[in-house]
Structure formats: structure tokens, C-alpha cells
Short mmCIF file of C-alpha atoms in Angstrom, two decimals:
data_model
loop_
_atom_site.label_atom_id
_atom_site.label_comp_id
_atom_site.label_asym_id
_atom_site.label_seq_id
_atom_site.Cartn_x
_atom_site.Cartn_y
_atom_site.Cartn_z
CA MET J 1 0.10 0.14 -0.01
CA GLU J 2 3.06 2.16 1.00
CA ALA J 3 5.08 1.28 -1.99
CA PHE J 4 1.75 2.04 -4.78
CA PHE J 5 0.94 5.36 -3.05
CA PHE J 6 5.05 6.27 -2.96
CA LEU J 7 5.78 5.53 -6.61
CA LEU J 8 1.87 7.20 -7.66
CA LEU J 9 2.95 9.93 -6.17
CA ALA J 10 6.39 10.00 -7.46
CA VAL J 11 5.94 9.96 -11.11
CA VAL J 12 3.45 12.21 -10.79
CA SER J 13 5.37 14.56 -9.51
CA ILE J 14 8.40 13.58 -11.52
CA PHE J 15 6.06 13.88 -14.87
CA SER J 16 4.45 17.47 -13.45
CA GLY J 17 8.05 18.60 -13.25
CA LEU J 18 8.80 18.09 -16.73
CA MET J 19 5.84 19.41 -18.13
CA VAL J 20 6.64 22.35 -15.85
CA ILE J 21 9.35 22.81 -18.49
CA LEU J 22 8.23 21.31 -21.63
CA GLN J 23 4.96 23.27 -22.00
CA LYS J 24 4.78 26.15 -23.58
CA SER J 25 2.24 28.16 -22.06
CA PRO J 26 3.86 29.29 -18.52
CA VAL J 27 0.77 29.22 -17.33
CA ALA J 28 0.81 26.00 -17.40
CA SER J 29 4.06 25.51 -16.24
CA VAL J 30 3.53 27.19 -12.97
CA LEU J 31 0.33 24.66 -12.38
CA PHE J 32 2.30 21.95 -13.34
CA LEU J 33 4.87 23.58 -11.06
CA VAL J 34 2.05 23.37 -8.40
CA LEU J 35 0.89 19.87 -8.19
CA THR J 36 4.99 18.81 -8.36
CA LEU J 37 4.84 20.44 -5.15
CA VAL J 38 1.20 19.28 -3.57
CA CYS J 39 3.22 15.86 -4.57
CA VAL J 40 5.90 16.46 -2.74
CA ALA J 41 4.24 17.83 0.29
CA ALA J 42 2.17 14.52 0.58
CA LEU J 43 4.98 12.97 -0.11
CA PHE J 44 6.77 14.17 3.47
CA VAL J 45 3.31 13.03 5.04
CA MET J 46 4.28 9.68 4.14
CA LEU J 47 7.29 10.52 6.26
CA SER J 48 5.47 11.55 8.93
CA ALA J 49 5.69 15.27 8.83
CA PRO J 50 2.62 16.54 8.07
CA PHE J 51 4.09 19.81 9.94
CA ILE J 52 6.58 20.43 6.72
CA ALA J 53 3.92 19.06 4.23
CA ALA J 54 1.36 22.30 5.44
CA ILE J 55 4.10 24.74 5.51
CA GLN J 56 5.17 23.05 2.23
CA VAL J 57 1.59 23.91 0.43
CA ILE J 58 0.71 27.41 2.43
CA ILE J 59 3.87 28.88 1.30
CA TYR J 60 4.92 27.24 -1.60
CA ALA J 61 1.71 25.98 -3.62
CA GLY J 62 -0.18 28.67 -1.88
CA ALA J 63 1.26 32.13 -0.97
CA ILE J 64 4.27 32.20 -3.91
CA MET J 65 2.92 29.95 -6.62
CA VAL J 66 0.37 32.36 -6.36
CA LEU J 67 2.66 35.43 -6.90
CA PHE J 68 3.76 33.99 -9.91
CA LEU J 69 0.54 33.08 -11.59
CA PHE J 70 0.14 37.10 -10.42
CA VAL J 71 3.09 38.19 -12.40
CA LEU J 72 2.87 36.02 -15.20
CA MET J 73 -0.33 37.32 -15.87
CA LEU J 74 0.05 41.10 -15.45
CA LEU J 75 3.83 40.34 -18.14
CA ASN J 76 2.53 40.50 -21.93
CA LEU J 77 2.79 36.86 -22.52
CA GLN J 78 2.97 36.52 -26.18
CA ARG J 79 6.78 37.81 -26.09
CA PHE J 80 7.51 34.72 -24.57
CA THR J 81 5.63 32.30 -25.99
CA GLU J 82 7.45 33.22 -29.49
CA GLY J 83 10.29 31.68 -30.01
CA ALA J 84 11.88 34.01 -27.18
CA TRP J 85 13.85 31.49 -25.53
CA SER J 86 16.80 30.15 -27.44
CA ARG J 87 18.36 33.64 -25.91
CA PHE J 88 18.14 31.47 -23.12
CA GLN J 89 19.54 28.20 -24.24
CA ILE J 90 23.26 27.99 -23.71
CA THR J 91 22.29 29.24 -20.01
CA GLY J 92 19.68 27.27 -19.69
CA VAL J 93 22.50 23.90 -20.48
CA VAL J 94 25.20 25.26 -18.62
CA VAL J 95 23.31 25.68 -15.37
CA ALA J 96 21.38 22.23 -15.88
CA ALA J 97 24.75 20.72 -16.24
CA VAL J 98 26.63 22.16 -13.08
CA LEU J 99 23.63 21.03 -11.35
CA ALA J 100 23.34 17.55 -12.27
CA VAL J 101 27.34 17.68 -11.87
CA VAL J 102 26.84 19.35 -8.30
CA THR J 103 23.89 16.54 -7.64
CA ALA J 104 26.35 13.33 -9.07
CA LEU J 105 28.33 14.74 -6.46
CA LEU J 106 26.34 14.98 -3.51
CA LEU J 107 24.98 11.72 -4.17
CA ARG J 108 28.37 10.03 -4.12
CA ALA J 109 29.67 11.68 -0.64
CA VAL J 110 26.58 11.00 1.45
CA PRO J 111 26.14 6.88 1.20
CA LEU J 112 22.89 5.65 1.13
CA PRO J 113 22.01 3.40 4.27
CA ALA J 114 21.74 -0.37 3.21
CA ASP J 115 18.21 -0.72 4.61
CA SER J 116 16.53 2.36 2.62
CA GLY J 117 12.98 0.89 1.45
CA PHE J 118 10.65 3.67 0.02
CA LEU J 119 10.29 5.94 2.65
CA ARG J 120 12.60 5.43 5.60
CA GLU J 121 10.79 7.45 8.24
CA THR J 122 11.92 9.02 11.62
CA PRO J 123 9.04 8.90 14.06
CA GLY J 124 8.05 12.57 15.36
CA LEU J 125 10.96 14.11 13.45
CA GLY J 126 8.72 16.38 11.31
CA SER J 127 6.35 17.24 14.36
CA VAL J 128 5.72 21.19 15.18
CA GLU J 129 7.81 20.18 18.61
CA ALA J 130 10.73 18.60 17.27
CA VAL J 131 10.84 21.74 14.09
CA GLY J 132 10.52 24.39 17.17
CA LEU J 133 13.54 22.86 18.87
CA SER J 134 15.93 21.69 16.46
CA LEU J 135 15.44 25.57 15.16
CA PHE J 136 15.53 27.43 18.31
CA THR J 137 17.99 25.34 19.86
CA GLU J 138 20.65 23.51 16.96
CA TYR J 139 19.71 25.40 14.28
CA LEU J 140 19.57 29.28 15.90
CA LEU J 141 22.21 31.34 14.16
CA PRO J 142 20.97 30.06 10.93
CA PHE J 143 17.14 29.99 11.84
CA GLU J 144 17.88 34.19 12.56
CA ILE J 145 19.90 35.03 9.97
CA ALA J 146 17.66 33.44 7.71
CA SER J 147 14.97 35.59 9.32
CA PHE J 148 17.26 38.66 8.91
CA LEU J 149 17.88 38.44 5.79
CA LEU J 150 13.61 38.35 5.23
CA LEU J 151 13.28 41.51 7.28
CA ALA J 152 15.44 42.89 5.25
CA GLY J 153 13.44 41.71 1.99
CA ILE J 154 10.54 43.07 3.18
CA ILE J 155 12.23 46.73 4.31
CA GLY J 156 13.64 46.35 0.50
CA ALA J 157 10.27 46.07 -0.87
CA VAL J 158 8.91 48.57 0.91
CA ILE J 159 11.37 51.25 -0.14
CA LEU J 160 11.01 49.84 -3.70
CA SER J 161 7.14 50.45 -3.37
CA ARG J 162 7.05 53.75 -1.91
CA ARG J 163 4.93 56.02 -4.16
CA ARG J 164 8.12 59.13 -4.95
CA PRO J 165 6.97 62.49 -3.74
CA MET U 1 -22.87 -10.10 12.91
CA ILE U 2 -20.32 -8.55 10.76
CA PRO U 3 -18.19 -11.50 8.69
CA THR U 4 -14.16 -12.04 10.24
CA SER U 5 -12.66 -11.31 6.99
CA LEU U 6 -14.24 -7.80 6.41
CA THR U 7 -13.06 -6.55 10.14
CA PRO U 8 -9.67 -5.19 8.17
CA TYR U 9 -11.48 -3.35 5.93
CA LEU U 10 -13.84 -1.93 8.37
CA PRO U 11 -11.81 1.38 9.54
CA LEU U 12 -11.73 2.25 5.92
CA LEU U 13 -15.44 1.41 5.72
CA ILE U 14 -16.29 3.56 8.74
CA SER U 15 -14.43 6.60 6.99
CA VAL U 16 -16.08 6.13 3.31
CA ILE U 17 -19.36 6.46 4.56
CA TYR U 18 -18.38 9.65 6.84
CA THR U 19 -16.97 11.15 3.92
CA ALA U 20 -20.71 10.34 2.03
CA GLY U 21 -22.13 11.75 5.47
CA VAL U 22 -20.58 14.93 5.26
CA VAL U 23 -20.70 15.33 1.26
CA GLY U 24 -24.26 15.08 1.78
CA PHE U 25 -24.35 17.52 5.08
CA VAL U 26 -22.67 20.27 2.32
CA PHE U 27 -24.76 19.33 -0.13
CA LEU U 28 -28.46 19.78 2.45
CA PHE U 29 -26.35 22.82 4.04
CA VAL U 30 -25.59 24.74 0.46
CA LEU U 31 -29.53 24.28 -0.18
CA PHE U 32 -30.43 25.21 3.08
CA ALA U 33 -28.08 27.73 3.30
CA ASN U 34 -29.37 29.51 -0.60
CA TRP U 35 -32.83 29.64 0.55
CA TRP U 36 -31.92 30.96 3.59
CA GLU U 37 -29.53 33.75 2.03
CA ARG U 38 -33.06 34.62 0.39
CA LYS U 39 -35.28 34.59 2.61
CA VAL U 40 -32.96 36.34 4.71
CA SER U 41 -32.38 39.66 2.81
CA ALA U 42 -35.42 39.64 1.74
CA HIS U 43 -36.80 40.35 5.37
CA MET U 44 -34.40 42.77 6.09
CA GLN U 45 -35.52 45.06 2.86
CA ASP U 46 -39.02 44.32 3.44
CA ARG U 47 -39.69 41.81 1.15
CA LEU U 48 -40.71 38.30 1.45
CA GLY U 49 -38.33 36.41 -1.01
CA PRO U 50 -39.21 33.06 -2.68
CA MET U 51 -42.91 32.48 -1.86
CA GLU U 52 -43.81 29.94 -4.13
CA THR U 53 -42.32 26.80 -4.89
CA GLY U 54 -42.91 23.97 -2.52
CA GLY U 55 -45.70 25.71 -0.59
CA TRP U 56 -44.55 26.80 2.77
CA HIS U 57 -42.57 29.75 2.53
CA GLY U 58 -40.86 28.33 -0.87
CA TRP U 59 -39.20 26.10 1.05
CA ALA U 60 -38.48 23.78 -1.99
CA GLN U 61 -37.28 27.15 -4.06
CA ALA U 62 -33.25 26.00 -3.64
CA LEU U 63 -34.03 22.75 -4.54
CA ALA U 64 -35.57 24.07 -7.84
CA ASP U 65 -32.58 25.99 -9.15
CA ALA U 66 -30.27 23.16 -8.57
CA ILE U 67 -32.47 21.29 -10.56
CA LYS U 68 -32.45 23.98 -13.04
CA LEU U 69 -28.11 24.87 -12.75
CA LEU U 70 -28.09 20.79 -13.45
CA LEU U 71 -30.22 20.61 -16.47
CA LYS U 72 -28.66 24.02 -18.40
CA GLU U 73 -26.78 23.81 -20.90
CA ASP U 74 -22.31 24.03 -19.80
CA ILE U 75 -20.70 26.91 -22.26
CA ILE U 76 -17.54 26.84 -22.44
CA PRO U 77 -16.46 30.05 -24.63
CA ALA U 78 -14.38 30.02 -28.21
CA ALA U 79 -10.96 31.38 -26.95
CA ALA U 80 -11.08 29.99 -23.36
CA ASP U 81 -8.47 27.98 -22.17
CA ARG U 82 -10.65 24.54 -22.45
CA LYS U 83 -8.70 22.26 -20.12
CA LEU U 84 -8.15 24.57 -17.43
CA PHE U 85 -11.75 26.45 -18.31
CA LYS U 86 -12.81 22.78 -17.10
CA LEU U 87 -10.53 21.80 -14.19
CA ALA U 88 -10.70 25.06 -12.07
CA PRO U 89 -14.57 24.43 -10.77
CA TYR U 90 -13.19 21.04 -9.73
CA VAL U 91 -9.87 22.46 -7.94
CA VAL U 92 -11.90 25.10 -6.32
CA PHE U 93 -14.46 23.24 -4.99
CA THR U 94 -11.69 20.42 -3.83
CA GLY U 95 -10.12 22.76 -2.40
CA SER U 96 -13.03 23.66 0.21
CA LEU U 97 -14.77 20.49 1.12
CA ALA U 98 -11.25 18.82 1.94
CA GLY U 99 -11.55 21.35 4.69
CA PHE U 100 -14.89 19.42 5.88
CA ALA U 101 -11.94 16.43 7.14
CA VAL U 102 -10.89 18.53 10.06
CA ILE U 103 -14.18 20.11 11.16
CA PRO U 104 -14.91 18.36 14.66
CA PHE U 105 -19.26 17.55 14.61
CA GLY U 106 -18.67 15.91 17.71
CA ALA U 107 -16.54 13.95 20.87
CA GLY U 108 -16.05 11.13 18.06
CA LEU U 109 -17.49 12.84 14.74
CA ILE U 110 -13.97 14.23 13.17
CA GLY U 111 -13.11 12.47 9.92
CA THR U 112 -9.73 12.72 11.21
CA ASP U 113 -8.25 14.32 13.90
CA LEU U 114 -4.56 15.13 12.58
CA ASN U 115 -2.15 16.76 15.21
CA ILE U 116 -1.86 19.52 12.82
CA GLY U 117 -5.32 20.18 12.32
CA LEU U 118 -6.13 23.85 12.51
CA PHE U 119 -2.97 24.12 10.17
CA TYR U 120 -4.00 21.97 7.57
CA VAL U 121 -7.52 23.75 7.30
CA VAL U 122 -5.02 27.09 6.13
CA ALA U 123 -3.28 24.73 4.03
CA VAL U 124 -5.53 22.93 1.96
CA SER U 125 -8.15 26.59 1.52
CA SER U 126 -4.78 28.18 0.36
CA MET U 127 -5.51 25.99 -3.01
CA VAL U 128 -8.70 27.70 -3.25
CA VAL U 129 -6.79 30.51 -4.24
CA ILE U 130 -4.81 28.41 -6.67
CA GLY U 131 -8.60 27.43 -8.32
CA ILE U 132 -9.70 30.90 -8.71
CA LEU U 133 -6.76 32.06 -10.65
CA MET U 134 -7.21 29.15 -13.31
CA ALA U 135 -10.38 30.37 -13.63
CA GLY U 136 -10.31 33.60 -14.01
CA TRP U 137 -7.49 33.08 -16.62
CA ALA U 138 -9.01 30.32 -18.37
CA SER U 139 -12.20 32.43 -19.38
CA ASN U 140 -9.79 34.88 -21.31
CA ASN U 141 -12.27 37.64 -20.19
CA LYS U 142 -11.18 41.22 -18.58
CA TRP U 143 -14.01 40.41 -15.88
CA ALA U 144 -13.00 37.13 -15.02
CA LEU U 145 -9.29 38.37 -15.24
CA TYR U 146 -9.86 40.90 -12.91
CA GLY U 147 -12.33 39.59 -10.51
CA ALA U 148 -9.37 36.23 -10.18
CA MET U 149 -6.42 38.78 -9.43
CA ARG U 150 -8.41 40.42 -6.87
CA SER U 151 -9.61 37.30 -5.20
CA ALA U 152 -6.27 35.91 -5.28
CA ALA U 153 -4.51 39.32 -3.51
CA GLN U 154 -7.56 39.34 -1.24
CA MET U 155 -6.73 35.64 -0.18
CA VAL U 156 -3.09 35.80 0.07
CA SER U 157 -3.39 38.98 2.22
CA TYR U 158 -6.10 38.24 4.40
CA GLU U 159 -5.06 34.77 4.55
CA ILE U 160 -1.77 36.00 7.33
CA PRO U 161 -4.23 38.08 10.31
CA VAL U 162 -6.86 34.69 10.05
CA ALA U 163 -3.09 32.84 10.86
CA LEU U 164 -2.28 35.35 13.54
CA SER U 165 -5.43 35.17 15.66
CA LEU U 166 -6.03 31.22 14.76
CA LEU U 167 -2.35 31.46 16.66
CA ILE U 168 -4.11 32.52 20.27
CA PRO U 169 -6.16 29.83 20.87
CA VAL U 170 -4.00 27.16 20.08
CA ILE U 171 -0.88 29.20 22.09
CA MET U 172 -3.46 28.73 25.51
CA THR U 173 -4.02 24.87 24.22
CA GLY U 174 -0.90 24.47 23.54
CA SER U 175 -2.19 22.28 20.46
CA LEU U 176 -3.78 22.86 17.04
CA SER U 177 -5.54 19.71 17.34
CA MET U 178 -9.01 20.41 16.41
CA GLN U 179 -10.51 18.12 19.57
CA GLU U 180 -7.68 19.09 21.74
CA ILE U 181 -8.67 22.76 21.39
CA VAL U 182 -12.17 21.60 22.06
CA ALA U 183 -11.69 19.80 25.10
CA ALA U 184 -9.57 22.55 26.14
CA GLN U 185 -12.93 24.61 26.87
CA GLU U 186 -14.88 22.34 28.90
CA GLY U 187 -17.20 23.40 31.21
CA GLY U 188 -19.93 26.35 30.16
CA PHE U 189 -19.61 29.54 27.71
CA TRP U 190 -17.43 31.26 30.49
CA HIS U 191 -14.90 28.26 29.77
CA TRP U 192 -14.68 29.78 25.60
CA PHE U 193 -11.91 30.71 24.50
CA VAL U 194 -13.89 34.34 23.39
CA PHE U 195 -13.99 34.75 27.14
CA ARG U 196 -11.23 33.49 28.44
CA SER U 197 -7.99 36.01 29.41
CA ALA U 198 -10.56 38.54 27.79
CA PRO U 199 -9.43 41.41 25.60
CA PHE U 200 -6.54 39.02 23.91
CA SER U 201 -8.79 36.21 22.90
CA LEU U 202 -11.58 38.43 22.22
CA ILE U 203 -9.65 40.94 19.82
CA ALA U 204 -8.49 37.33 17.84
CA PHE U 205 -12.23 36.40 17.21
CA VAL U 206 -13.24 39.56 16.40
CA ILE U 207 -10.48 39.74 13.58
CA TYR U 208 -10.67 36.10 12.46
CA PHE U 209 -13.96 36.51 11.97
CA TRP U 210 -13.83 39.58 9.49
CA ALA U 211 -10.61 38.82 7.42
CA SER U 212 -12.21 35.28 7.20
CA LEU U 213 -15.43 37.72 5.30
CA ALA U 214 -12.95 38.48 3.31
CA GLU U 215 -11.49 34.86 3.05
CA VAL U 216 -14.22 33.61 1.39
CA ASN U 217 -15.16 36.56 -0.63
CA ARG U 218 -18.18 37.89 1.06
CA THR U 219 -19.79 41.31 1.86
CA PRO U 220 -18.37 44.16 2.92
CA PHE U 221 -15.55 42.41 1.03
CA ASP U 222 -17.14 41.49 -1.88
CA ILE U 223 -15.22 43.25 -4.70
CA PRO U 224 -14.16 40.25 -6.08
CA GLU U 225 -17.23 39.41 -7.76
CA ALA U 226 -18.91 42.54 -7.10
CA ASP U 227 -21.62 42.52 -9.75
CA SER U 228 -22.12 46.39 -10.46
CA GLU U 229 -18.90 46.42 -11.69
CA LEU U 230 -17.56 42.73 -12.86
CA VAL U 231 -20.51 41.48 -13.74
CA ALA U 232 -19.69 38.30 -11.33
CA GLY U 233 -15.77 38.09 -11.07
CA TYR U 234 -13.79 35.01 -11.50
CA PHE U 235 -17.11 32.90 -12.81
CA THR U 236 -18.45 35.39 -15.51
CA GLU U 237 -17.96 32.56 -18.13
CA TYR U 238 -19.60 29.42 -16.29
CA SER U 239 -22.67 28.11 -16.59
CA GLY U 240 -24.45 24.79 -15.29
CA MET U 241 -23.13 22.54 -13.55
CA ARG U 242 -19.13 24.32 -13.39
CA PHE U 243 -21.45 27.58 -11.90
CA ALA U 244 -22.58 25.03 -9.57
CA MET U 245 -19.40 24.18 -8.16
CA PHE U 246 -18.67 27.51 -7.82
CA PHE U 247 -21.77 28.05 -5.64
CA LEU U 248 -21.14 24.68 -3.43
CA ALA U 249 -17.38 25.67 -3.05
CA GLU U 250 -17.93 29.36 -2.20
CA TYR U 251 -21.28 28.35 0.61
CA GLY U 252 -18.86 26.03 1.77
CA ASN U 253 -16.69 28.18 2.75
CA MET U 254 -19.16 30.46 4.44
CA PHE U 255 -19.26 27.51 6.82
CA ILE U 256 -16.30 26.00 7.11
CA VAL U 257 -14.87 29.53 8.18
CA SER U 258 -17.71 29.67 10.63
CA ALA U 259 -17.31 26.27 12.02
CA ILE U 260 -13.66 27.38 12.81
CA ALA U 261 -14.33 29.83 14.58
CA ALA U 262 -16.86 28.05 16.32
CA THR U 263 -14.52 25.67 17.35
CA VAL U 264 -11.46 27.46 18.75
CA PHE U 265 -13.52 30.45 19.74
CA LEU U 266 -17.06 29.02 20.98
CA GLY U 267 -16.53 26.06 22.45
CA GLY U 268 -17.38 23.41 19.53
CA TRP U 269 -19.90 20.76 20.16
CA GLN U 270 -19.27 22.08 24.23
CA PRO U 271 -23.29 22.82 25.31
CA LEU U 272 -24.13 26.59 26.25
CA LEU U 273 -24.00 25.38 30.35
CA PRO U 274 -22.88 22.06 31.68
CA ALA U 275 -26.43 21.45 32.75
CA LEU U 276 -27.30 21.31 29.17
CA ASP U 277 -25.13 18.46 27.79
CA PHE U 278 -28.30 16.41 27.51
CA ILE U 279 -28.67 18.17 23.57
CA PRO U 280 -26.09 15.87 21.82
CA GLY U 281 -22.77 18.06 20.59
CA PRO U 282 -23.75 17.85 16.82
CA ILE U 283 -26.79 20.00 17.12
CA TRP U 284 -24.45 22.30 19.21
CA PHE U 285 -21.83 22.23 16.61
CA VAL U 286 -23.76 22.70 13.95
CA GLY U 287 -26.22 25.60 15.77
CA LYS U 288 -23.13 27.63 16.94
CA ALA U 289 -21.97 27.82 13.05
CA MET U 290 -25.12 28.29 11.72
CA PHE U 291 -25.40 31.52 13.93
CA LEU U 292 -22.11 32.35 12.43
CA VAL U 293 -23.70 32.23 8.76
CA PHE U 294 -26.52 33.67 10.03
CA ILE U 295 -24.09 36.88 11.06
CA GLN U 296 -22.06 36.74 7.80
CA MET U 297 -25.69 36.76 5.53
CA TRP U 298 -26.44 40.09 8.46
CA LEU U 299 -23.88 42.17 7.26
CA ARG U 300 -23.50 41.14 3.74
CA TRP U 301 -27.67 42.42 3.86
CA THR U 302 -26.18 45.59 6.05
CA LEU U 303 -23.20 47.24 5.05
CA PRO U 304 -21.58 48.74 1.68
CA ARG U 305 -19.35 47.05 -0.10
CA LEU U 306 -15.35 48.41 0.46
CA ARG U 307 -13.32 50.00 -2.20
CA VAL U 308 -9.80 48.13 -3.41
CA ASP U 309 -7.50 50.43 -1.42
CA GLN U 310 -9.98 50.52 1.44
CA LEU U 311 -9.71 46.86 1.55
CA MET U 312 -5.80 46.33 1.87
CA HIS U 313 -5.54 49.85 4.23
CA VAL U 314 -7.94 47.88 6.87
CA CYS U 315 -5.76 43.88 6.09
CA TRP U 316 -2.15 45.23 6.04
CA LYS U 317 -2.57 48.48 8.21
CA ILE U 318 -5.46 47.75 11.23
CA PHE U 319 -5.74 44.04 11.61
CA MET U 320 -2.21 42.56 10.67
CA PRO U 321 -1.00 45.56 14.02
CA PHE U 322 -3.21 44.30 15.93
CA ALA U 323 -3.00 40.52 15.06
CA PHE U 324 0.77 40.62 16.08
CA ALA U 325 0.46 42.87 19.40
CA ASN U 326 -1.54 40.55 20.54
CA LEU U 327 -0.23 37.23 19.65
CA MET U 328 3.11 38.65 21.43
CA LEU U 329 0.71 40.08 24.68
CA VAL U 330 -0.73 36.22 24.61
CA GLY U 331 2.42 34.95 24.55
CA LEU U 332 4.05 37.23 27.21
CA TRP U 333 0.67 36.83 29.39
CA GLN U 334 1.09 32.86 28.86
CA VAL U 335 4.76 32.86 30.64
CA LEU U 336 3.95 34.91 32.88
CA VAL U 337 1.09 32.96 34.21
CA GLN U 338 3.28 29.10 33.78
#
């Protein structure tokens, strides 16, 4: 049962991930990205980390993807659908190659445990208490640095959008 | 009674029956609320409302409307993005219905008592925005697109005060589970979170209720579907069955936000006084939720609509600072008490 759901979610998320880059219409791409993110959230649920899954849906699928759609709808899409993408071809290939090399190196550096089945869940790992505790004890400094970055981003957005006198 | 070979499937069977029951309840509620809203609006405007269909005060009007909608022709505009246009109502409807999984109707009457229950509702309700944007975009129509964009901007902004004010009962309970939040309010209405550690929780309740009106696009926050300027907003181009799905989702959301307010602030299925516990919990729960639904209707037929800039002003400059200050003060209070 678990294996079946894992395979189903994996296939759907990989398929929709591919469709993100193979679609002509940017709006369809964003919607496939939403599907990918929802599938990843479902995988988190199967790893008994429902809190992380909910965060994933609220922040990525709910807020950030809505912003993506918003920007796409405000832009003139015709410009992007007509062959303009060839300009980005070289950049795209380079980025993809670098990413592939990094992923391969990482996968070789961290050996997978021998008993890894489909899903290896650690009970209580993704609960609200566990996430909160590790954020405020073990990873306090990175957490505070990240919140500082976000604060800087918010202030920057406010200054940029302020009406000039 | 039940053959032993079927026992492993019993939990599955129970959840299927429960789900069917909840879906049935949603349909019944939408039919009733449709008729009720017309009656409420009519009496507020010194009219009678539907009186003919079915005899007694036009009780069958909603039923007749539902049958009419199901039989109507399903029109898809020629310039629409057909796939997205067809998919959008399902996304909106699923997002709305999924929230019912964690609504505690009674002591044991809950789809699943997730330990992140309240958080789950916030998560699935954010999927509705995606469906609305899909509908507005796929219709290929200026009104629909404007409606969808207004709706998305409004729902994304008002999600923040909603979540912040829901955190206050969570801090007071120490749990996100719906049943634990209800259990923490046991014993008479003075134990309900609205009245406990007032004024913080009272402010939180007021902020939640107003912001949730904006979440479900109801007056005074109904500019996404303002009929005098946008025809009908994001579902302008929809007809027949697909329109009915948007309608179901909208009224379903009305019940969900009221049910959450009843759960986290008004004691859920707990009776008003401990002596009144001979009345079953589900009746208390649905009664409280329906009372809040009635207030939503009352406001809709009383208040004028806000402008877009006023809407954003209310959210970001009034609700948000109050919600944040409230949250910090409650946190401080809890630390001092313990």
C-alpha cells in the first residue's frame, strides 16, 4: 500500500516536474509546478512529517505560486511564447550541467543506508515540537540569519514600492 | 454480525460512510443556506422572498434552482483555455471540501483528528486561490481576470491575519489538534476561548471573523465578484454544472470558516452550560456555526462594499498590527502565568 502510494506520487511529481519545462504556456508551467509541490508535500505526509507538508502547501503552493501566476498574468505573455527562449538555451544547458554534476557529487559523498526502502520515516521528526525545538536550539544562528535576510527583503520591498514625492 | 474476513476493512468502510455523510451534509447545507440567505435578505429589505415553490414559504426554491442548474447547457467560450476552464471548478470545490476532514462535529465525530488540524485547514484553503486564478485566466475575459486577481490579492493578504488570530487559541491550548482545542474549553461558556483571557482572545475572535469574511469573498469584502462592476468576477463565463460547483464551494467555505470560529473560539460541540449536556454535541456545534453563518448574511445585507485600497488598508494597517500585538501579548501572558 505504502509502496503503491509512493510510486504514484513519485511518478506524478516527476511527470509534472518535466511538464514544467516542456510546456509552451507559462501559466500551465506554473500550474504543473504547483502539482509537483503538492506531490512533494504528500511525500512529507508519508514520512510522518505533516507539519512540514502543511508548510510546503501554505508557503509554496499557496503563496509563492500565486505570486508567480500574478506576475505572469500582468506580463505580456505573447513576447515569451514566440521563440525568445533560444536566447536562454546556452545558459539553461550550463546551469543544468552544473546542477547535475553537483547532485552526482553529493549523492556519492553521502552513502545511502543499506536498508533504505521506499520511505524511511523517523517518528516525530517532522512534528511541530521537533521542528520548533531544533530551530530554536540547534539551528538558532542560521534561523536568526535567515529571518534577518527576510526582514531586509521586506524593508527593501517597502522602499521600492514607496511612492516618490 | 460482521464476517471476520471483513474486519480489516472496517476502518476504511467507516471513513467512506463518514465522508459520504459529510458530503451529504455540505449539499444539504448549501441548499438550505441558499434559501435562507434569500429569506434573510428579503426580510431585511421588507420583502417576502421566495414564497411559491413547494408551498410553505417557498422551501423548495433552492431545490428547484439546483435542478435548473444541473439541466442547463454547459457553455465554454470559444477563446477559453478549455482544459484549465474545465479543471478550475474542481480545484476550487476540492479545496473547499477538503477542509471538512478536520471539522469536529462531535465528541467522536471528526474525519481525522490530525495533530496539525488547524494548520491543515489553512493549507487546503490556500489551494482555493489557485483554482480561482485558473478560472479567471482560462475564461479569457477581462471581468473574469480582474475578479480572479482581486480575489487572489485579497485572499493571500487576509490569510495572514486569519492565521495570526488562530494562533492565539493554539497558544492557550498548546495544541493544533481540533479535538484538543475543543476539550480545553470544557465546562460552560465562561471557559470558551472568546471569554477567557479577554481582551486578547476577544480581539482575536473579532479579527478572525472579519478577515474570514474577506477569505470567503463576502460583503463588505466582495469586490472580487462585485456585480455592479465585474458582472460576477472570476466565474462570469461559467454556467450550468460548473457554476454550481463554484456556488457549492462558496457556501461550503462560509460554513467552514464559521465552523472553525465555533471550534476554536466558541467551545466547539461543548454545551453553553454544563447542565445542558443532554442536548447532543453535533446540535450545539452546527447551531453555533449556523449562528455565525447568519451573522455573515446579516452583514452582507447591511454593509456597503469596500474599495480596493480601503480593503488593503484594513488588512495591512489595522488587522495586521493588532493581530501581531495580540499574539505577542498572549505569549507574554502565558509565560507569566506558567
